[in-house]
XYZ file of C-alpha atoms in Angstrom:
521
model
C 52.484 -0.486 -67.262
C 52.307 -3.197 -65.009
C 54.137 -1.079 -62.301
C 51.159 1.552 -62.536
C 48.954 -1.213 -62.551
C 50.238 -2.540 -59.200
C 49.922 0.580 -57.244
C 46.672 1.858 -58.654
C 45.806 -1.666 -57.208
C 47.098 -0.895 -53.435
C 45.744 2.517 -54.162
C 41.985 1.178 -54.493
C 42.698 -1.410 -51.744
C 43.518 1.357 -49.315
C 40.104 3.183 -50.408
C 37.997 0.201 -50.204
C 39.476 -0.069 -46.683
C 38.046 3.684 -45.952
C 34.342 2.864 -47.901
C 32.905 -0.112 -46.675
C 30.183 0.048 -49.578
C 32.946 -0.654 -52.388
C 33.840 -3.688 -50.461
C 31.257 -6.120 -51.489
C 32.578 -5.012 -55.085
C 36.203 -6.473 -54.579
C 37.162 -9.478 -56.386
C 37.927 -12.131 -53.878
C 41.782 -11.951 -53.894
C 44.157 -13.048 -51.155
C 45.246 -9.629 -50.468
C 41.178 -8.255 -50.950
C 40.156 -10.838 -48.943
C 41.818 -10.023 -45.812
C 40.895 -6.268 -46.215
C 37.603 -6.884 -47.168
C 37.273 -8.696 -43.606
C 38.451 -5.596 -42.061
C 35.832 -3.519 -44.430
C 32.925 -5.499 -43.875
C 32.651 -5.570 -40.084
C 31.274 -2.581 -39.162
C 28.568 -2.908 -41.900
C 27.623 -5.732 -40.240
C 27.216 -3.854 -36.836
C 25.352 -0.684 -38.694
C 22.809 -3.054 -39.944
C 21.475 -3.252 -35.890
C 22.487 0.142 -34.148
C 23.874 -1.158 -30.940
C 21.504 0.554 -27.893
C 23.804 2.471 -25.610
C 23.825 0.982 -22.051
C 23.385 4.627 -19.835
C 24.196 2.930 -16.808
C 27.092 2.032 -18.110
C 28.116 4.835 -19.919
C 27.249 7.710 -17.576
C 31.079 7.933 -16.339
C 32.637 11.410 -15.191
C 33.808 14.228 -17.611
C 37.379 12.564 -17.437
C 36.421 9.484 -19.232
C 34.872 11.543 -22.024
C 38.238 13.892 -22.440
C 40.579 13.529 -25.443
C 43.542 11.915 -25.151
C 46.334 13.717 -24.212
C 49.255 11.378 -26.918
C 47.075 12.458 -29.920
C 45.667 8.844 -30.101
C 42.039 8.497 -30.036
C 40.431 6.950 -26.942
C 38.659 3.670 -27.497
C 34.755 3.501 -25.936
C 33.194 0.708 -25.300
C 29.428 0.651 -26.027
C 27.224 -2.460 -24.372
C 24.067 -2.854 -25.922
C 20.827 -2.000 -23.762
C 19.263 -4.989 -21.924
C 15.505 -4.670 -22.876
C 12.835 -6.153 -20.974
C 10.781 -8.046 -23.087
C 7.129 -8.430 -22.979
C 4.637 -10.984 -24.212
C 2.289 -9.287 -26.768
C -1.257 -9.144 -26.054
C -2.497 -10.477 -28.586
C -5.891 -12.194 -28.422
C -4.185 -16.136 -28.154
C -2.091 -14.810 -25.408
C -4.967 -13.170 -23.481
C -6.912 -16.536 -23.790
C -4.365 -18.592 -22.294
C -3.815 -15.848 -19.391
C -7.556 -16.264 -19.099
C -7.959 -20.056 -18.873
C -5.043 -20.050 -16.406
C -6.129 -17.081 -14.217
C -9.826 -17.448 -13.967
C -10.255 -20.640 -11.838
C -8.656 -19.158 -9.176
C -11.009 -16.001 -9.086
C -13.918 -16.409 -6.391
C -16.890 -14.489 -5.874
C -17.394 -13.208 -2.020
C -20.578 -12.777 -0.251
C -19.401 -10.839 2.978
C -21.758 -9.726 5.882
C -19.604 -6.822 7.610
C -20.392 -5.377 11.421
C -21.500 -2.229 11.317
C -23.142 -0.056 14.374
C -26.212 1.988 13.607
C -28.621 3.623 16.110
C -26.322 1.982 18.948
C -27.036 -1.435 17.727
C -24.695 -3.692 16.194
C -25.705 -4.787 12.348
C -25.143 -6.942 9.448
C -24.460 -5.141 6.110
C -23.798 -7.509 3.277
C -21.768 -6.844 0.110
C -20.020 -8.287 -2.835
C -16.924 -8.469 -4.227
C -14.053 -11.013 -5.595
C -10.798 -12.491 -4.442
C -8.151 -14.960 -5.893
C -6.811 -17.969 -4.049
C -3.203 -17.727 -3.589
C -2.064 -21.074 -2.100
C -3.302 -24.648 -1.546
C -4.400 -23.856 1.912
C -7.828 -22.065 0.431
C -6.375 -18.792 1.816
C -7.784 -15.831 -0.867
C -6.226 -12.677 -1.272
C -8.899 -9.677 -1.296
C -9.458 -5.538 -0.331
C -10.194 -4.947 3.112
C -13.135 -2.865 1.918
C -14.675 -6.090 0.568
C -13.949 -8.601 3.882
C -12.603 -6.430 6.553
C -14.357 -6.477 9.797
C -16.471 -9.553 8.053
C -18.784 -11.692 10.264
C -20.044 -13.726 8.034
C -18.281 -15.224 4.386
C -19.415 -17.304 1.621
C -17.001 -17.859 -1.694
C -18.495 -19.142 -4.745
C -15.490 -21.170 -6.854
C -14.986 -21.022 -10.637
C -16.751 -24.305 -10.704
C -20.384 -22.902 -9.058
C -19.430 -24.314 -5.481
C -20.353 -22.180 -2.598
C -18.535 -22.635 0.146
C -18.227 -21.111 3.415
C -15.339 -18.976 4.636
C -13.218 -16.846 7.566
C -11.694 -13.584 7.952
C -7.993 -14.498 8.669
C -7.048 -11.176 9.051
C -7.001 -7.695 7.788
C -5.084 -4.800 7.367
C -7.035 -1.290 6.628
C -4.103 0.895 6.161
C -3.193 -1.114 2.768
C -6.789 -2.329 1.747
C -5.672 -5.977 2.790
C -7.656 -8.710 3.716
C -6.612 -12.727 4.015
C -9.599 -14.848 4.021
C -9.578 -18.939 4.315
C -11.572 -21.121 2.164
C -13.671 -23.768 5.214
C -11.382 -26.715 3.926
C -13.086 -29.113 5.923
C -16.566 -28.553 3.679
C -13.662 -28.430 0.778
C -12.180 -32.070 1.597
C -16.027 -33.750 2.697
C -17.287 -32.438 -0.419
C -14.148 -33.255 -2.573
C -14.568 -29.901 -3.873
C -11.368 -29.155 -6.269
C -10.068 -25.370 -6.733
C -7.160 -23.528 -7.932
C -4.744 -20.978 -7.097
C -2.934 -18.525 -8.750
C 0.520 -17.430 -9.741
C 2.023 -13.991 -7.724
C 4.226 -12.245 -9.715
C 6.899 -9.219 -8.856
C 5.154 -5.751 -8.864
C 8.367 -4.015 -8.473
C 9.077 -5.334 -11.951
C 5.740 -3.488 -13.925
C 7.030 -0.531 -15.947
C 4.516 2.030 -17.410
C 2.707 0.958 -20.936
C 2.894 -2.919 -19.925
C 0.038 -4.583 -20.810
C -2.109 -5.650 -17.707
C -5.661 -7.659 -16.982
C -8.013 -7.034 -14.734
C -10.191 -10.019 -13.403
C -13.032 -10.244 -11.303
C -16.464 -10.783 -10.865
C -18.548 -7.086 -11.192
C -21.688 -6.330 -10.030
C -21.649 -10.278 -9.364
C -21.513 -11.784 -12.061
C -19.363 -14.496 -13.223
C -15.850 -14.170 -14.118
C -15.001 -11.176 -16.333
C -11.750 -9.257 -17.849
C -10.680 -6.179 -18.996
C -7.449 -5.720 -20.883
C -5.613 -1.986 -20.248
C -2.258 -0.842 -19.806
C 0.102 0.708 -16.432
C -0.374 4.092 -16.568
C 1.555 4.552 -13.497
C 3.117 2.531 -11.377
C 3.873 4.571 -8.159
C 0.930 6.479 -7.930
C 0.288 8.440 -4.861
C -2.543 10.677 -3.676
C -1.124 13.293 -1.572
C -1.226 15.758 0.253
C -4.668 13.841 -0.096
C -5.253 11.302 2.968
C -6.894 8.326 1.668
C -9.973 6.397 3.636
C -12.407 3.434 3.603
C -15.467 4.444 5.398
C -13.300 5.906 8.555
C -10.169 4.330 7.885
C -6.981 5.393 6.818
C -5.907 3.482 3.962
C -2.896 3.969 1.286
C -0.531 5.311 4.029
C 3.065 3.051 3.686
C 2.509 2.013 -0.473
C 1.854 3.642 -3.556
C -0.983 2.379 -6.380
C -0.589 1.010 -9.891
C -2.555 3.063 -11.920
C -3.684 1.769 -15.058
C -6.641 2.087 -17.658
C -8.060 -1.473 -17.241
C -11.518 -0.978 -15.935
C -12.634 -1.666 -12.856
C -16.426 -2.521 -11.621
C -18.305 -2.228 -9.143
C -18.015 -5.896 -7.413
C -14.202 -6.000 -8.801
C -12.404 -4.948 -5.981
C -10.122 -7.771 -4.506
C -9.790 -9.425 -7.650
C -6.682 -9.992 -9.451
C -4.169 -7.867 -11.875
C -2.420 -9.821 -13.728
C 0.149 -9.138 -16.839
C 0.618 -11.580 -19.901
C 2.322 -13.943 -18.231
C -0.570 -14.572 -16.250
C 1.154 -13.530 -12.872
C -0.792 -11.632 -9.991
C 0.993 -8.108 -9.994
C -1.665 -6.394 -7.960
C -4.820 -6.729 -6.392
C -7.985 -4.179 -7.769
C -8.697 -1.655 -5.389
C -10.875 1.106 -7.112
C -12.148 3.273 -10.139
C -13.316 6.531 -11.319
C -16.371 5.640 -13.768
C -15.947 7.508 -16.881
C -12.231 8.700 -16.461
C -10.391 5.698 -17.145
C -8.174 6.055 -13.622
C -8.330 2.775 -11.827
C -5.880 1.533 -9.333
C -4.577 -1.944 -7.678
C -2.538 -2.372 -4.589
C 0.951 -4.063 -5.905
C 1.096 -7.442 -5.212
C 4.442 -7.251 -3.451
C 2.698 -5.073 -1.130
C -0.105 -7.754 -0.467
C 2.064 -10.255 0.156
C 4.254 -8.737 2.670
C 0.717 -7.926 4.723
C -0.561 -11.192 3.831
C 2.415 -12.820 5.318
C 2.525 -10.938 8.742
C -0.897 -11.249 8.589
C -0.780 -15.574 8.407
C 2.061 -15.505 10.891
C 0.207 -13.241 13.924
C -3.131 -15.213 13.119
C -4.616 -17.529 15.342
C -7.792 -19.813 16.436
C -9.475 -17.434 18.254
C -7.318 -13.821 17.143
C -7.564 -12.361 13.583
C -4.364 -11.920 12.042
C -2.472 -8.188 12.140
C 0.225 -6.079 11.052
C 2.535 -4.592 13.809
C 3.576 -0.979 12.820
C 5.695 1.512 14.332
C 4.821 5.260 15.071
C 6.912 8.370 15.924
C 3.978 10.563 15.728
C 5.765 12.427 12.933
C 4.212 14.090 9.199
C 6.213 14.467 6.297
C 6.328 16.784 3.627
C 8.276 16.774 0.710
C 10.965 19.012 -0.146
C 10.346 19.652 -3.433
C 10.700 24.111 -4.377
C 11.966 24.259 -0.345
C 15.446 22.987 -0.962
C 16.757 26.892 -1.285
C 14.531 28.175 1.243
C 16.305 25.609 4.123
C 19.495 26.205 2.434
C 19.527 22.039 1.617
C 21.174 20.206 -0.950
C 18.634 18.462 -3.399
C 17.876 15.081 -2.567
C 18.036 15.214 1.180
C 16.359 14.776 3.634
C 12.518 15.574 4.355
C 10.376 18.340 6.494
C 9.123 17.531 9.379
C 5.035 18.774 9.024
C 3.654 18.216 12.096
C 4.433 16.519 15.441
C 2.192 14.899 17.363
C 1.327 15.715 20.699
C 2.964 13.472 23.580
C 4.123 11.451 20.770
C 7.585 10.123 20.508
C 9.042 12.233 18.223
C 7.936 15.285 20.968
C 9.092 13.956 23.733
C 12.778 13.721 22.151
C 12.585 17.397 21.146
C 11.743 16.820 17.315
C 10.285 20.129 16.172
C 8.334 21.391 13.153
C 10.258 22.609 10.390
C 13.186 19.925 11.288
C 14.842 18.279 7.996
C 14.767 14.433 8.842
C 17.996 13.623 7.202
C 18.753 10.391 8.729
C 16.492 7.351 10.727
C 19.466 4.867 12.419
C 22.092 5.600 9.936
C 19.984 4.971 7.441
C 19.108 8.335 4.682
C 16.149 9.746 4.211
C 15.423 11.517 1.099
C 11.626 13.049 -0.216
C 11.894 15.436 -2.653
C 8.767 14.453 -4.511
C 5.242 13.257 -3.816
C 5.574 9.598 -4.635
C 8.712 9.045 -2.598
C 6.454 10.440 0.832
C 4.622 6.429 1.242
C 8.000 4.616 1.270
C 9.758 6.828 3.660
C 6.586 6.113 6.727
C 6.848 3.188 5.614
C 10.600 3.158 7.026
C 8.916 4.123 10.185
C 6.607 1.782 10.187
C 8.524 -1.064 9.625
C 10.913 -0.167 13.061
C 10.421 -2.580 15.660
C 7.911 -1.295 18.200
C 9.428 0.189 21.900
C 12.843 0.295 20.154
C 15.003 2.990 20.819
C 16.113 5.081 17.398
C 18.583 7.446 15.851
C 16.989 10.591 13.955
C 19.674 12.898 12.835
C 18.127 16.235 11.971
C 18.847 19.643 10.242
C 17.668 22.854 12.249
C 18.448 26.101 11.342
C 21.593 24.946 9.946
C 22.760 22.780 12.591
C 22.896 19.106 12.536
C 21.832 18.011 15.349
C 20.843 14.069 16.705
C 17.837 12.916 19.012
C 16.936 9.403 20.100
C 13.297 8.747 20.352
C 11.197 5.291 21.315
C 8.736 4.149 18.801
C 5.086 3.403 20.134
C 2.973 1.314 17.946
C 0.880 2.709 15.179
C -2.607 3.038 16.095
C -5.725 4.492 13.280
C -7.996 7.182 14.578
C -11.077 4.694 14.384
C -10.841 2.393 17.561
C -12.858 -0.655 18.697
C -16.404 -0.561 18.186
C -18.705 -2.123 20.792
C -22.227 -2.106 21.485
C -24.327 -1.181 24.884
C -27.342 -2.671 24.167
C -28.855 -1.866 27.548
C -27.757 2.037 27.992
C -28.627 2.102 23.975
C -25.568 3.304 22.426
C -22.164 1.723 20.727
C -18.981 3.175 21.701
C -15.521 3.406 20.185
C -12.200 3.198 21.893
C -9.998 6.966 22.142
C -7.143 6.021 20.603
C -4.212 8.752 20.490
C -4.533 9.574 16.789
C -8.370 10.484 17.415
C -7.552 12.097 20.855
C -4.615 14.690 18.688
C -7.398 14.911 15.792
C -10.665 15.878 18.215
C -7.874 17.985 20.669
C -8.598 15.672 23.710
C -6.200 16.559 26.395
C -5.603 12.456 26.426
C -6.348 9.479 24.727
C -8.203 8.060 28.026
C -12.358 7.195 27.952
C -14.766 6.150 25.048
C -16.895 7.844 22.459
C -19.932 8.131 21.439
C -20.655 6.176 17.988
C -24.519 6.255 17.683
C -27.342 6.100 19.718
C -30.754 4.211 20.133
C -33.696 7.129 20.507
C -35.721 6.435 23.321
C -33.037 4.432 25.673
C -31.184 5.674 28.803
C -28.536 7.249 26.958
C -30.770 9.701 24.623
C -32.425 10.221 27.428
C -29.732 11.617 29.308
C -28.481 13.962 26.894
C -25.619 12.054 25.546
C -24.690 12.825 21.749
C -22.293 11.229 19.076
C -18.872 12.092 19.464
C -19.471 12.862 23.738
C -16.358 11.055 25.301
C -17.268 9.243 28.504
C -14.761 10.066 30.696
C -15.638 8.209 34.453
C -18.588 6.288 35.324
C -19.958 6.694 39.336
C -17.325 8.709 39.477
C -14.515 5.891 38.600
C -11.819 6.913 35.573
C -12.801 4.809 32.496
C -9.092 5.061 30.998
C -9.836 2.410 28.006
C -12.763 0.137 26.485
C -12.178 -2.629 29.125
C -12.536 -0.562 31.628
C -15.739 0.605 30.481
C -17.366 -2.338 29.854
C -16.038 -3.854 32.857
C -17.929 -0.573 34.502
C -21.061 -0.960 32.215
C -21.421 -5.029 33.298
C -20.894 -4.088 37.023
C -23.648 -1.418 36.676
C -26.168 -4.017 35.038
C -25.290 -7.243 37.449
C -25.611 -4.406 40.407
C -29.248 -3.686 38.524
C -27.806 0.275 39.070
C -31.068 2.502 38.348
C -29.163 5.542 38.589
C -25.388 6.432 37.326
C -23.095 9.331 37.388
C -21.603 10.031 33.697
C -18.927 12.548 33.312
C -18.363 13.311 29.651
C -16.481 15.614 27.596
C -18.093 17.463 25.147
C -15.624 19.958 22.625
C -13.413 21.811 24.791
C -16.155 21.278 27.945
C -16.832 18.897 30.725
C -20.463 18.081 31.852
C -22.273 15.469 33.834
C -25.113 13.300 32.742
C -27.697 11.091 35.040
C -28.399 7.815 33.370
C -31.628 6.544 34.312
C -31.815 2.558 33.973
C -35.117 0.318 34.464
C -34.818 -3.332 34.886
């Protein structure tokens, strides 16, 4: 009996080794106690389901195959690293709050702007954030850009008087300085804020939105990311005449955005800039910020080019090249997925002509270095690989046509917009704009040499004459006006001469034409 006893004992053992559950039902011998060890352990690990690590785990089919000696293959699963997020709850969005909000200012801008050829003030409103303890403020360039005139109101009610740094219309960037000499006679304290790592925000984080709308003091709006590589194509973005949102994507998100918000800060629950507020649909809940990592790369070339008497820029390269993604055309060019990108237009006289780049190319490679587009989103960082090329540098661009690989070296120009500078005439009655070479390829100039036509005074010399917006001045007295020195080097020679009559040869579509201007001093 005692025999049967014994191995009914083992028997059970042996079960309870198979059954976890009977486990916590063995009495606590020294033989039980070492299997229950064994029995217990992966009840333990079943109480949290380790999270499978897909990086990790995504091996080939060979490390997935069954063993070949009949034993079973061990796998090792690592648990999933999670991000983890402060919750917003309404303590948390207080404290962001109190930290974020002294460093939010109020702007009272006075931008140039030409109407009836005369050079004017239009004023506006919108917000910023102070980044540093130099007083320099992070804000849109739709809210400062082009600013003559600047006045900041602090969290504390102090107005104080500002510059224009710098700006940067092709991300919506512009760097304003707080007048520290007022700050340090009055003894005017201020904050700054926190940046934080856009690259970081993943879609449903919780985000805040901070500004001042429609003027008023400091407000917030609590939303989520909806998306945070949001791009508008084939759609080309622009403020007023200015290409904007061509070398970034946006964060999208559903935190409202006011009239009078735009420059102020995005910040998550950590109460860390992500972004700065660009812009809002009323009613649809689609609002987007430029990420901050973006901002601070322009605010940083912008600081470093700045001077006393220069506002601060961003150098970009050009190859006179548009992309298109290759998304539904990978069977058509006979590509695999995932390289390369189609070449959409080429410019004329641009670099990328001039080495032989054609339409319908596949731009596989810039200096070694692959280029992929398959979808909308990825189009923004792969100018941006352009852009960031040092100017006048020669470059590799290794290219599928028809099959062929073939490899071309081009010379990057600098990146100009198709808006150039804007002066005004006052004595001829008209304000004139640079050509520049994107607005020579858009208006089909046959160069990018003269000035055009902006707007025009009725009842001075120039309406007189017959000259219209958008007429490019091409020679004055019969002398080449090649840029917008030239001209007004012309148009001041012509006044100290006290010139009553002049010789204008101007371009009007496709057609050439002359116009007498008729001056009375």
């Amino acid at each position: 009996m005692n025999r049967l006893l014994s191995r009914l004992a083992v028997a059970c053992l042996g079960l309870l080794a198979i059954l976890p559950g009977c486990a916590r039902t063995t009495p606590p011998t020294a033989s039980s106690g070492r299997v229950r060890q064994t029995a217990t352990q992966p009840v333990a690990e079943q109480s949290s389901p380790p999270q499978i690590d897909h990086a990790q785990a995504a091996g080939s089919s060979a490390d997935l195959a069954p063993p070949r000696h009949g034993t079973e293959k061990q796998i090792q699963v690592l648990p999933q690293v999670r991000r983890i997020f402060p919750p917003a709850t309404p303590e948390a969005i207080v404290r962001v709050t109190e930290k974020v909000f002294p460093a939010v200012v109020r702007l009272d801008v006075a931008q140039e702007i030409y109407t009836e050829g005369k050079r004017n003030l239009q004023r506006g409103i919108g917000s910023g954030v102070i980044i540093d303890p130099q007083g320099h403020i992070l804000t849109n360039y739709h809210v400062a850009g082009r600013a003559a005139e600047i006045y900041v109101t602090l969290a504390n009610k102090e107005r104080v008087p500002a510059r224009l740094i710098g700006d940067d219309h092709w991300t919506d960037i512009a760097v304003v300085q707080l007048d520290m000499e007022t700050i340090s006679r009055k003894k005017i304290p201020f904050a700054w804020a926190e940046l934080g790592d856009s690259d970081s925000l993943v879609v449903g984080q919780d985000v805040i939105a901070i500004g001042t709308p429609f003027g008023l003091t400091r407000t917030m709006t609590l939303g989520i990311v909806s998306n945070n590589e949001r791009t508008f194509y084939p759609e080309r973005q622009k403020i007023d005449e200015y290409e904007t949102g061509e070398f970034s994507n946006w964060i999208q998100m559903d935190t409202p955005i006011a009239p009078g918000n735009s420059g102020g800060p995005l910040v998550d629950i950590n109460g860390k800039v992500v972004g700065i507020n660009t812009r809002g649909i009323r009613g649809q809940a689609l609002n987007f910020a430029i990420p901050i990592n973006t901002a601070k790369e322009v605010a940083l070339a912008i600081l470093r080019s700045a001077s006393a008497d220069k506002k601060g820029r961003v150098e970009r390269a050009d190859l006179g090249i548009d992309l298109k993604p290759l998304q539904d055309l990978e069977t058509f060019y006979e590509i695999d997925i995932n390289k390369g990108v189609l070449i959409n237009s080429v410019d004329r006289g641009s670099p990328a002509a001039v080495a032989g780049v054609k339409v319908q190319d596949i731009l596989l490679e810039i200096n070694g270095r692959p280029i992929n587009v398959r979808f909308p989103e990825e189009v923004a960082p792969a100018r941006k690989v352009i852009a960031d090329l040092p100017v006048g540098q020669e470059v590799s661009l290794k290219l599928l046509r028809r099959g062929q690989i073939i490899t071309l070296t081009a010379t990057t120009q600098k990146l100009e917009g198709a808006v150039g500078e804007e002066r005004e005439m006052k004595a001829w009655g008209l304000s004139i704009r640079d050509v520049t070479r994107t607005y020579a390829n858009e208006a089909q100039l046959d160069d990018d040499s003269g000035v055009v036509v902006t707007t025009m005074s009725p009842g001075y010399p120039a309406a007189k004459a017959g000259l219209e917006p958008n007429d490019v001045i091409r020679s004055i007295n019969q002398q080449p006006v090649s840029d917008l020195e030239e001209f007004v080097r012309l148009y001041e020679q012509s006044i100290n001469d006290k010139q009553e009559r002049l010789l204008l040869e101007i371009q009007r579509g496709r057609g050439r034409r002359f116009a007498v201007l008729k001056m009375t001093y």
